[in-house]
mmCIF file of C-alpha atoms in Angstrom:
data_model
loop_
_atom_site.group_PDB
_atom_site.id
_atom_site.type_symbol
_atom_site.label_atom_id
_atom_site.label_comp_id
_atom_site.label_asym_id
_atom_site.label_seq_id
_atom_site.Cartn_x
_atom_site.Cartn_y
_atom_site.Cartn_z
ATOM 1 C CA UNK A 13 20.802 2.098 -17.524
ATOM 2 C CA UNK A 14 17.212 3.611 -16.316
ATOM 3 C CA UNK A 15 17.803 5.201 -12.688
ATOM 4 C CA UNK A 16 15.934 4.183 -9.992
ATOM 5 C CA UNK A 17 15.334 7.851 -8.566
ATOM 6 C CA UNK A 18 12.515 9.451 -7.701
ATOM 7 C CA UNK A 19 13.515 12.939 -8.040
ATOM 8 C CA UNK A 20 10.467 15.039 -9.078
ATOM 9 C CA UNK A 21 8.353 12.295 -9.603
ATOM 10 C CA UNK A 22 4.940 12.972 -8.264
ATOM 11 C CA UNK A 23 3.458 10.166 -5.930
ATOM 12 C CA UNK A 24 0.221 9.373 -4.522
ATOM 13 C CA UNK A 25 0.377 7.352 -1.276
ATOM 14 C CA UNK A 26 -2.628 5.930 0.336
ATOM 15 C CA UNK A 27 -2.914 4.574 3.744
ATOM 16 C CA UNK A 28 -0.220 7.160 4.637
ATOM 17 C CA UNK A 29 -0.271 7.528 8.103
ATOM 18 C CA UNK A 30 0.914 4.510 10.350
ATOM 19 C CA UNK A 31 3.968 2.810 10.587
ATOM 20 C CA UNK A 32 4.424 1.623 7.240
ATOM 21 C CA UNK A 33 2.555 4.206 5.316
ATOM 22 C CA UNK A 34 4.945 6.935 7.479
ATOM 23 C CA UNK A 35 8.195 5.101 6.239
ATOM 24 C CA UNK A 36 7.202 5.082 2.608
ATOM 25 C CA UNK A 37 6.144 9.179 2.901
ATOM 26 C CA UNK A 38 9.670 9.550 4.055
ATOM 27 C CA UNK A 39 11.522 7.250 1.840
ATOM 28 C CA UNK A 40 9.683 8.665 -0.846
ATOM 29 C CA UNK A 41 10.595 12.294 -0.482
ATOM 30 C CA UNK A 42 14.095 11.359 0.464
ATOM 31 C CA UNK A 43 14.440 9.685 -3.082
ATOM 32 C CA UNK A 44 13.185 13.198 -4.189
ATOM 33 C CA UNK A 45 9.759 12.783 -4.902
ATOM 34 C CA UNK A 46 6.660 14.754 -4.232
ATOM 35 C CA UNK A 47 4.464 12.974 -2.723
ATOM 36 C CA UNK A 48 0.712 13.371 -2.141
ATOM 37 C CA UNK A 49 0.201 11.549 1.332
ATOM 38 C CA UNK A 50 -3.288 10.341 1.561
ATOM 39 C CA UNK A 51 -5.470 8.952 4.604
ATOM 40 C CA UNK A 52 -8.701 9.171 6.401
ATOM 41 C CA UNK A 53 -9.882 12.412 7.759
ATOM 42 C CA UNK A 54 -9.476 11.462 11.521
ATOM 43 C CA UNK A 55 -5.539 11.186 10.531
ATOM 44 C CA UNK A 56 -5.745 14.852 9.288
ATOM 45 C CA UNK A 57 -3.170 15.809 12.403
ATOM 46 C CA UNK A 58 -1.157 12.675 12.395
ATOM 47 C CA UNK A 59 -0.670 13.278 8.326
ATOM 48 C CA UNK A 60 -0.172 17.037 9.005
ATOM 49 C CA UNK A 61 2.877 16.388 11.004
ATOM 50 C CA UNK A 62 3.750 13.475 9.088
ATOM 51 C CA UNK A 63 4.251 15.755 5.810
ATOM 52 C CA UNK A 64 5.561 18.441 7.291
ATOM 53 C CA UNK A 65 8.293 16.214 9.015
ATOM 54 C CA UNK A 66 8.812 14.338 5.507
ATOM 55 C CA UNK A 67 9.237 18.165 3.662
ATOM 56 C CA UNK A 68 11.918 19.069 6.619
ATOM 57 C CA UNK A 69 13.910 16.233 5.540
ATOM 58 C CA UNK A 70 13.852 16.608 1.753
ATOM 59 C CA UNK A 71 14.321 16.679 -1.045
ATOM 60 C CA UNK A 72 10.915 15.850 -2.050
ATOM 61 C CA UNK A 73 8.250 17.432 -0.696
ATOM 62 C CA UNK A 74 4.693 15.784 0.892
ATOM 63 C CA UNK A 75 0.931 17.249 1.409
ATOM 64 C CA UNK A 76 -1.106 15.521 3.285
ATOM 65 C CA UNK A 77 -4.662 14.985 1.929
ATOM 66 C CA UNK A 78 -7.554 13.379 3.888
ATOM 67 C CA UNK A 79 -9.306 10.800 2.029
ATOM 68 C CA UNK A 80 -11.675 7.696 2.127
ATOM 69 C CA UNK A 81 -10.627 5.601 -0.584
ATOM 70 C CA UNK A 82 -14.061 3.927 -0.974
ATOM 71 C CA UNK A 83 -15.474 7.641 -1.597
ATOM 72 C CA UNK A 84 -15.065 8.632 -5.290
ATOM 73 C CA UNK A 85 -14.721 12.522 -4.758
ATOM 74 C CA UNK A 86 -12.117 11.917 -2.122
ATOM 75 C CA UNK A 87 -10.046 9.964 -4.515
ATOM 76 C CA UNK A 88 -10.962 12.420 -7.254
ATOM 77 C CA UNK A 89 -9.921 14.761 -5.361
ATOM 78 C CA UNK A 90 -6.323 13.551 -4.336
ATOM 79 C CA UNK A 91 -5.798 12.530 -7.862
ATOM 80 C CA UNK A 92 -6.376 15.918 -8.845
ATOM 81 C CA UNK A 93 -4.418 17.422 -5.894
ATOM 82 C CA UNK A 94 -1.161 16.110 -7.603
ATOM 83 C CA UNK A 95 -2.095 17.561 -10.898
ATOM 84 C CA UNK A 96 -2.885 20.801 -9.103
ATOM 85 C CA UNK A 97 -0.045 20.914 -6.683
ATOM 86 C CA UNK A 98 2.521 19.128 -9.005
ATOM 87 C CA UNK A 99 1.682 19.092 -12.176
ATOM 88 C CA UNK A 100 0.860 15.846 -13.216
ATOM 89 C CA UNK A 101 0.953 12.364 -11.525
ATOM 90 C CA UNK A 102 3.778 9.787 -12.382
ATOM 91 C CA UNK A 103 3.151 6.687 -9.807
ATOM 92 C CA UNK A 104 0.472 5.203 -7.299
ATOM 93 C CA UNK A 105 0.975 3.233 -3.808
ATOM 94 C CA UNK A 106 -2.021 1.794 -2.992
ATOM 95 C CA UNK A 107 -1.140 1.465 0.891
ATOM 96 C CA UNK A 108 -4.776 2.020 2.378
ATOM 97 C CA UNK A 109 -6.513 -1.415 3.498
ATOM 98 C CA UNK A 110 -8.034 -2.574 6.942
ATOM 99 C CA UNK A 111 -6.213 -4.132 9.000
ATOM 100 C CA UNK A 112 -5.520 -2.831 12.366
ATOM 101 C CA UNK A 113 -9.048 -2.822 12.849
ATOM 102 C CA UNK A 114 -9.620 -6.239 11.910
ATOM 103 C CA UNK A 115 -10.044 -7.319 16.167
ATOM 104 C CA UNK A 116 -9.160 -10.108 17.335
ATOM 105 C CA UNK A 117 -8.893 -13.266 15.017
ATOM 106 C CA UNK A 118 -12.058 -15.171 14.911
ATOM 107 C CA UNK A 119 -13.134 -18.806 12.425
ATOM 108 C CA UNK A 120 -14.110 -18.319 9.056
ATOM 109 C CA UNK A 121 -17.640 -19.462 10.645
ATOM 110 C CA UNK A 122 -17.680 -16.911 13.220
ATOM 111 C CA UNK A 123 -17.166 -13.932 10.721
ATOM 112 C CA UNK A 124 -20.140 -12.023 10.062
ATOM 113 C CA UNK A 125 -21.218 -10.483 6.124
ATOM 114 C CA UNK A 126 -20.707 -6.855 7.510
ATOM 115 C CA UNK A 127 -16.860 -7.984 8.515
ATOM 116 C CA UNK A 128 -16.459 -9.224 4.972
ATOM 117 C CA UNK A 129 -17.963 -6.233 3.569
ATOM 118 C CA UNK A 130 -15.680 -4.126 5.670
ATOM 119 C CA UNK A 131 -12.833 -5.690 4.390
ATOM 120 C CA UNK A 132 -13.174 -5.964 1.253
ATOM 121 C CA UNK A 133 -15.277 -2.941 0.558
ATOM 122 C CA UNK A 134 -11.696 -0.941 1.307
ATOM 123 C CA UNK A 135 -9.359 -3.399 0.730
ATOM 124 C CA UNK A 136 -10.419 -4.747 -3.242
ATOM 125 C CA UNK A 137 -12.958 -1.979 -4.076
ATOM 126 C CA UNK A 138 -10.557 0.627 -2.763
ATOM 127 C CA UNK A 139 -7.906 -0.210 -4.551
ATOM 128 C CA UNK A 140 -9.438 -0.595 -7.714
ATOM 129 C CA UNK A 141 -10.754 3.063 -7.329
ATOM 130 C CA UNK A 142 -7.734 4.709 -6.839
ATOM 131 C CA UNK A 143 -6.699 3.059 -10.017
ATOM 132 C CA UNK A 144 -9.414 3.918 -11.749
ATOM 133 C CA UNK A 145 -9.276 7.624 -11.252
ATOM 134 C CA UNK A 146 -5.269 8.199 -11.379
ATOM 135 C CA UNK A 147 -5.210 6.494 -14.799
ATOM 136 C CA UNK A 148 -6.032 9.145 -16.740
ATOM 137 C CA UNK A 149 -3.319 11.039 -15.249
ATOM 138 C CA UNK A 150 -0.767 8.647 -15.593
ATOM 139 C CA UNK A 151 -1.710 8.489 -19.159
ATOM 140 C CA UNK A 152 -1.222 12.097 -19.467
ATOM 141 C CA UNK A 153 2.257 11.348 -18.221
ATOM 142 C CA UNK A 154 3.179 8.610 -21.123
ATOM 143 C CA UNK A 155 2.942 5.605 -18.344
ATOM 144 C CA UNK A 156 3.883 5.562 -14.965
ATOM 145 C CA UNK A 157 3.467 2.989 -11.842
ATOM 146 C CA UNK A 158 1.257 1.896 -9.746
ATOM 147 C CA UNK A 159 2.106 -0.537 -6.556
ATOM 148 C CA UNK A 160 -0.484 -2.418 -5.174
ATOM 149 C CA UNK A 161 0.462 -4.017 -1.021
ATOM 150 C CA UNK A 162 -0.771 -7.442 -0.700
ATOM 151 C CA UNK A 163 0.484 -9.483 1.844
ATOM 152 C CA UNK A 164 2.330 -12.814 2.490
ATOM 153 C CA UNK A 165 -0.543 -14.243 4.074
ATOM 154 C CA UNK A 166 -1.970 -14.680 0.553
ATOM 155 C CA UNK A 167 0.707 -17.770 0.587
ATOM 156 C CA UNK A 168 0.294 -18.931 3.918
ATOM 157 C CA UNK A 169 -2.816 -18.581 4.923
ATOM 158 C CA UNK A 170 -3.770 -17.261 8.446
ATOM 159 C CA UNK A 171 -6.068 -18.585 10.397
ATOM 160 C CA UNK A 172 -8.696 -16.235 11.669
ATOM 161 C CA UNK A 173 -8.815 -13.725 9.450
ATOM 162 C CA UNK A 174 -10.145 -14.962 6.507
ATOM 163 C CA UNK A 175 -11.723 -11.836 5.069
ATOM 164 C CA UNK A 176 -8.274 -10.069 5.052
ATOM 165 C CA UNK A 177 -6.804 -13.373 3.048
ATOM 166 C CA UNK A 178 -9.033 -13.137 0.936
ATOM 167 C CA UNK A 179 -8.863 -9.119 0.131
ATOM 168 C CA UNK A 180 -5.025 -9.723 -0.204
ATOM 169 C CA UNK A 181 -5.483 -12.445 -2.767
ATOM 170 C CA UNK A 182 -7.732 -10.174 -4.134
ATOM 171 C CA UNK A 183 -5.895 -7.606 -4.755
ATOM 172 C CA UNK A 184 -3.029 -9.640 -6.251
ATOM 173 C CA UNK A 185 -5.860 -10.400 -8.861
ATOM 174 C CA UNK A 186 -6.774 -6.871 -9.405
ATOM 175 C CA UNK A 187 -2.405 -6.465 -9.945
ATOM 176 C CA UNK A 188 -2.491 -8.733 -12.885
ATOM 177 C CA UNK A 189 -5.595 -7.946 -14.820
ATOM 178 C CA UNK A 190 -4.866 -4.437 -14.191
ATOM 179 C CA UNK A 191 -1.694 -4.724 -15.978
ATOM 180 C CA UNK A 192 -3.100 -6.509 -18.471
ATOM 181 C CA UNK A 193 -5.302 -3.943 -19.224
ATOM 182 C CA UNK A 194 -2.802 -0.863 -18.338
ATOM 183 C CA UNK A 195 0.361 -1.696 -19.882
ATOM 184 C CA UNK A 196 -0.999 -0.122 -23.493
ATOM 185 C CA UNK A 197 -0.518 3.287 -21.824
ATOM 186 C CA UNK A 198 2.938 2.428 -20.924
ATOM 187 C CA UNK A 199 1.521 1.769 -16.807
ATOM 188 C CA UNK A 200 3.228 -0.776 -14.880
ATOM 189 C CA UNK A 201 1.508 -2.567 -12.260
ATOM 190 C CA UNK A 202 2.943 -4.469 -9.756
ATOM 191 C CA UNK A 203 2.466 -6.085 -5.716
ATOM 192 C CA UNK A 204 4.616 -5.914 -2.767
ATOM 193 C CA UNK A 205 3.557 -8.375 -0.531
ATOM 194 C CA UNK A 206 5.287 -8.193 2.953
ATOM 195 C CA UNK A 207 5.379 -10.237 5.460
ATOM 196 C CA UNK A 208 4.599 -9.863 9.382
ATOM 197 C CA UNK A 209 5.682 -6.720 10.126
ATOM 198 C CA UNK A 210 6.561 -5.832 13.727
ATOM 199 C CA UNK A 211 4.308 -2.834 14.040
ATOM 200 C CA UNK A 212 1.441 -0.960 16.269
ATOM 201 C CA UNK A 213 -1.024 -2.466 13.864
ATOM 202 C CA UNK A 214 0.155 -5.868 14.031
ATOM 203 C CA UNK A 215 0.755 -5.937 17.936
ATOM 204 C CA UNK A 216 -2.886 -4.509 18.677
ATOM 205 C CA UNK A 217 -4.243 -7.745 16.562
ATOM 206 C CA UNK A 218 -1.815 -10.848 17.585
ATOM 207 C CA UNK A 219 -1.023 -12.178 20.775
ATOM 208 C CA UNK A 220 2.517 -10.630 22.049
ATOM 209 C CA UNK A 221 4.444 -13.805 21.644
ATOM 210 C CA UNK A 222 3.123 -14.251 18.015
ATOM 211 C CA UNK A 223 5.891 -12.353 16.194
ATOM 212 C CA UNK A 224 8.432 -13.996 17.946
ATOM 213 C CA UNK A 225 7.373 -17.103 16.210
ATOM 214 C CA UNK A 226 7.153 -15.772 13.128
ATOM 215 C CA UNK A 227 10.652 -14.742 13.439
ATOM 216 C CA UNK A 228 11.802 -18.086 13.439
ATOM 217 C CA UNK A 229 10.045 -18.888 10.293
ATOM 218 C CA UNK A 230 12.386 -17.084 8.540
ATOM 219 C CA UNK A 231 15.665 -17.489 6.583
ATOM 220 C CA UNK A 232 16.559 -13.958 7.968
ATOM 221 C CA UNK A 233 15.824 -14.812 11.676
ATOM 222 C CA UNK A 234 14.675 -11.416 12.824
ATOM 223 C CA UNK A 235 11.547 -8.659 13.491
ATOM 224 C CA UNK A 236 10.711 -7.464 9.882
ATOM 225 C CA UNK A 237 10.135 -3.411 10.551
ATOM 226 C CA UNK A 238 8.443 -1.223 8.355
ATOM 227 C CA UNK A 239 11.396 0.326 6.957
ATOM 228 C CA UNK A 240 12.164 -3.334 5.469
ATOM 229 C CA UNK A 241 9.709 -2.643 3.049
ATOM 230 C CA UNK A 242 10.741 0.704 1.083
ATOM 231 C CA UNK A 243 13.550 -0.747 -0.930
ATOM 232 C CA UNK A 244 11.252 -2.569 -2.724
ATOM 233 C CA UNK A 245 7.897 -0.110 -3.211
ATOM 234 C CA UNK A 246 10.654 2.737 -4.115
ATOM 235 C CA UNK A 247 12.095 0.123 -7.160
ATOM 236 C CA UNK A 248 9.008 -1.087 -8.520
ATOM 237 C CA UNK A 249 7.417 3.026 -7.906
ATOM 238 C CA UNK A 250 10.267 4.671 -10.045
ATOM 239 C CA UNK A 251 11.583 4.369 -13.511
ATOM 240 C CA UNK A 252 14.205 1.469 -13.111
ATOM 241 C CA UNK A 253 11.036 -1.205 -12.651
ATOM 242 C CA UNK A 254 10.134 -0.201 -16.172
ATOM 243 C CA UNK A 255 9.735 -3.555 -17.695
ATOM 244 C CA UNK A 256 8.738 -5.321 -14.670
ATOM 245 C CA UNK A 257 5.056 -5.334 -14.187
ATOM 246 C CA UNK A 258 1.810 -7.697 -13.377
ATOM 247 C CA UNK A 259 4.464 -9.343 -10.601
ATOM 248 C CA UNK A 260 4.367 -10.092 -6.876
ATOM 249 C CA UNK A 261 7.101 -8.731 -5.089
ATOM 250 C CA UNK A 262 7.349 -11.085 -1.448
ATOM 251 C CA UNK A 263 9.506 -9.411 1.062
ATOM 252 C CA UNK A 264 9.540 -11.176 4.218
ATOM 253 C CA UNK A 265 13.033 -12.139 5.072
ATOM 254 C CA UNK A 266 12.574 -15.579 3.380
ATOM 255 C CA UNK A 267 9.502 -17.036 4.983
ATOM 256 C CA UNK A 268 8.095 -18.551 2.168
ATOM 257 C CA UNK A 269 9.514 -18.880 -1.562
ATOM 258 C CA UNK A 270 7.443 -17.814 -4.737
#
């Protein structure tokens, strides 16, 4: 039976500095991998003590390189950070997408062409240019893994923010044509989509009372927290999710059923 460690596997995670993108780091080099931890420049000090906290704990070890995923020398350059540092590159987590900055909700008719560039510029383009430049590395590799986040919204809509609905379903396009395209070179591609987590990001966005309600939607009647999320990216990242790929993984306590 295939193991579902990550011991000196080498990971790139975008988007690695808030709530969620902290748990994975952590998770991540707990299950013993090295991880490349990835996020804007302004996060340079938050990801600084992020990896250094993540490298105390073990057994894996995490650097923290600033990037703008939209910026093909950035990603070019955290791609080749892993080869560098680590020898090689064995999975993705595309984590990076806007969100926190999204403001407050607004109609569909209200949303300007610069918000929907915004969002999908990082969201969709983003994600497909990570891809794009860690393939040849995974190839190098025999295969690996890439995990795409979408989000449960994607089934449920959510009214005002349609941009971000839209990216999310988006990207759970990109997930299947990509592994389609990928799984030649042995690449598996897969989603987690996760539901309302109980986060700074989602608290600066939604009105306070708004995840309480959400709660109630669900079979498991409780706040989802980030750390709900990393059984599943840490599965479909390692070796044991070997012949599982172009799926959508929903983990929201049983909010909706796919």
């Amino acid at each position: 039976m295939t193991s579902a460690t990550l011991q000196d596997r080498v990971v790139l995670l975008t988007g690695a500095t808030g709530d969620i993108g902290a748990a994975y780091t952590c998770a991540l080099t707990a299950a013993g991998a090295n991880v490349i931890a990835a996020d804007l420049p302004q996060c340079a000090e938050d990801g600084k003590r992020l990896a250094e906290k993540a490298t105390a704990q073990g057994p894996g070890t995490a650097v923290f390189t600033p990037c703008d995923i939209t910026d093909d020398n950035d990603v070019n350059t955290v791609v080749g950070q892993a080869t560098d540092r680590f020898g090689g590159l064995d999975a993705v987590v595309n984590n990076a997408a806007v969100y926190r900055t999204l403001g407050p909700k607004r109609p569909l008719t209200e949303l300007t062409a610069q918000d929907w560039d915004t969002v999908l510029r990082v969201n969709v383009r983003g994600t497909w240019q990570v891809i794009r430049a860690a393939v040849p590395a995974l190839r190098e590799r025999g295969g690996g893994r890439i995990v795409n986040i979408a989000s449960v919204v994607t089934r449920t809509g959510a009214a005002g923010f349609a941009h971000y609905v839209a990216s999310k379903a988006a990207v759970e396009g990109l997930t299947r044509a990509a592994a389609r395209e990928l799984g030649q070179y042995g690449i598996g591609v897969n989603a987690v989509s996760p539901g309302l987590v109980d986060d700074a990001a989602s608290r600066a966005i939604n009105d306070p009372d708004y995840l309480g309600r959400m709660q109630q939607t669900r079979c498991l009647a409780r706040e989802m927290a980030p750390d709900d999320l990393v059984g599943a990216v840490l599965w479909l990242a390692s070796p044991a999710s070997g012949f599982v790929s172009g799926q959508t993984v929903v983990v929201d306590g049983g909010g909706v059923f796919v």
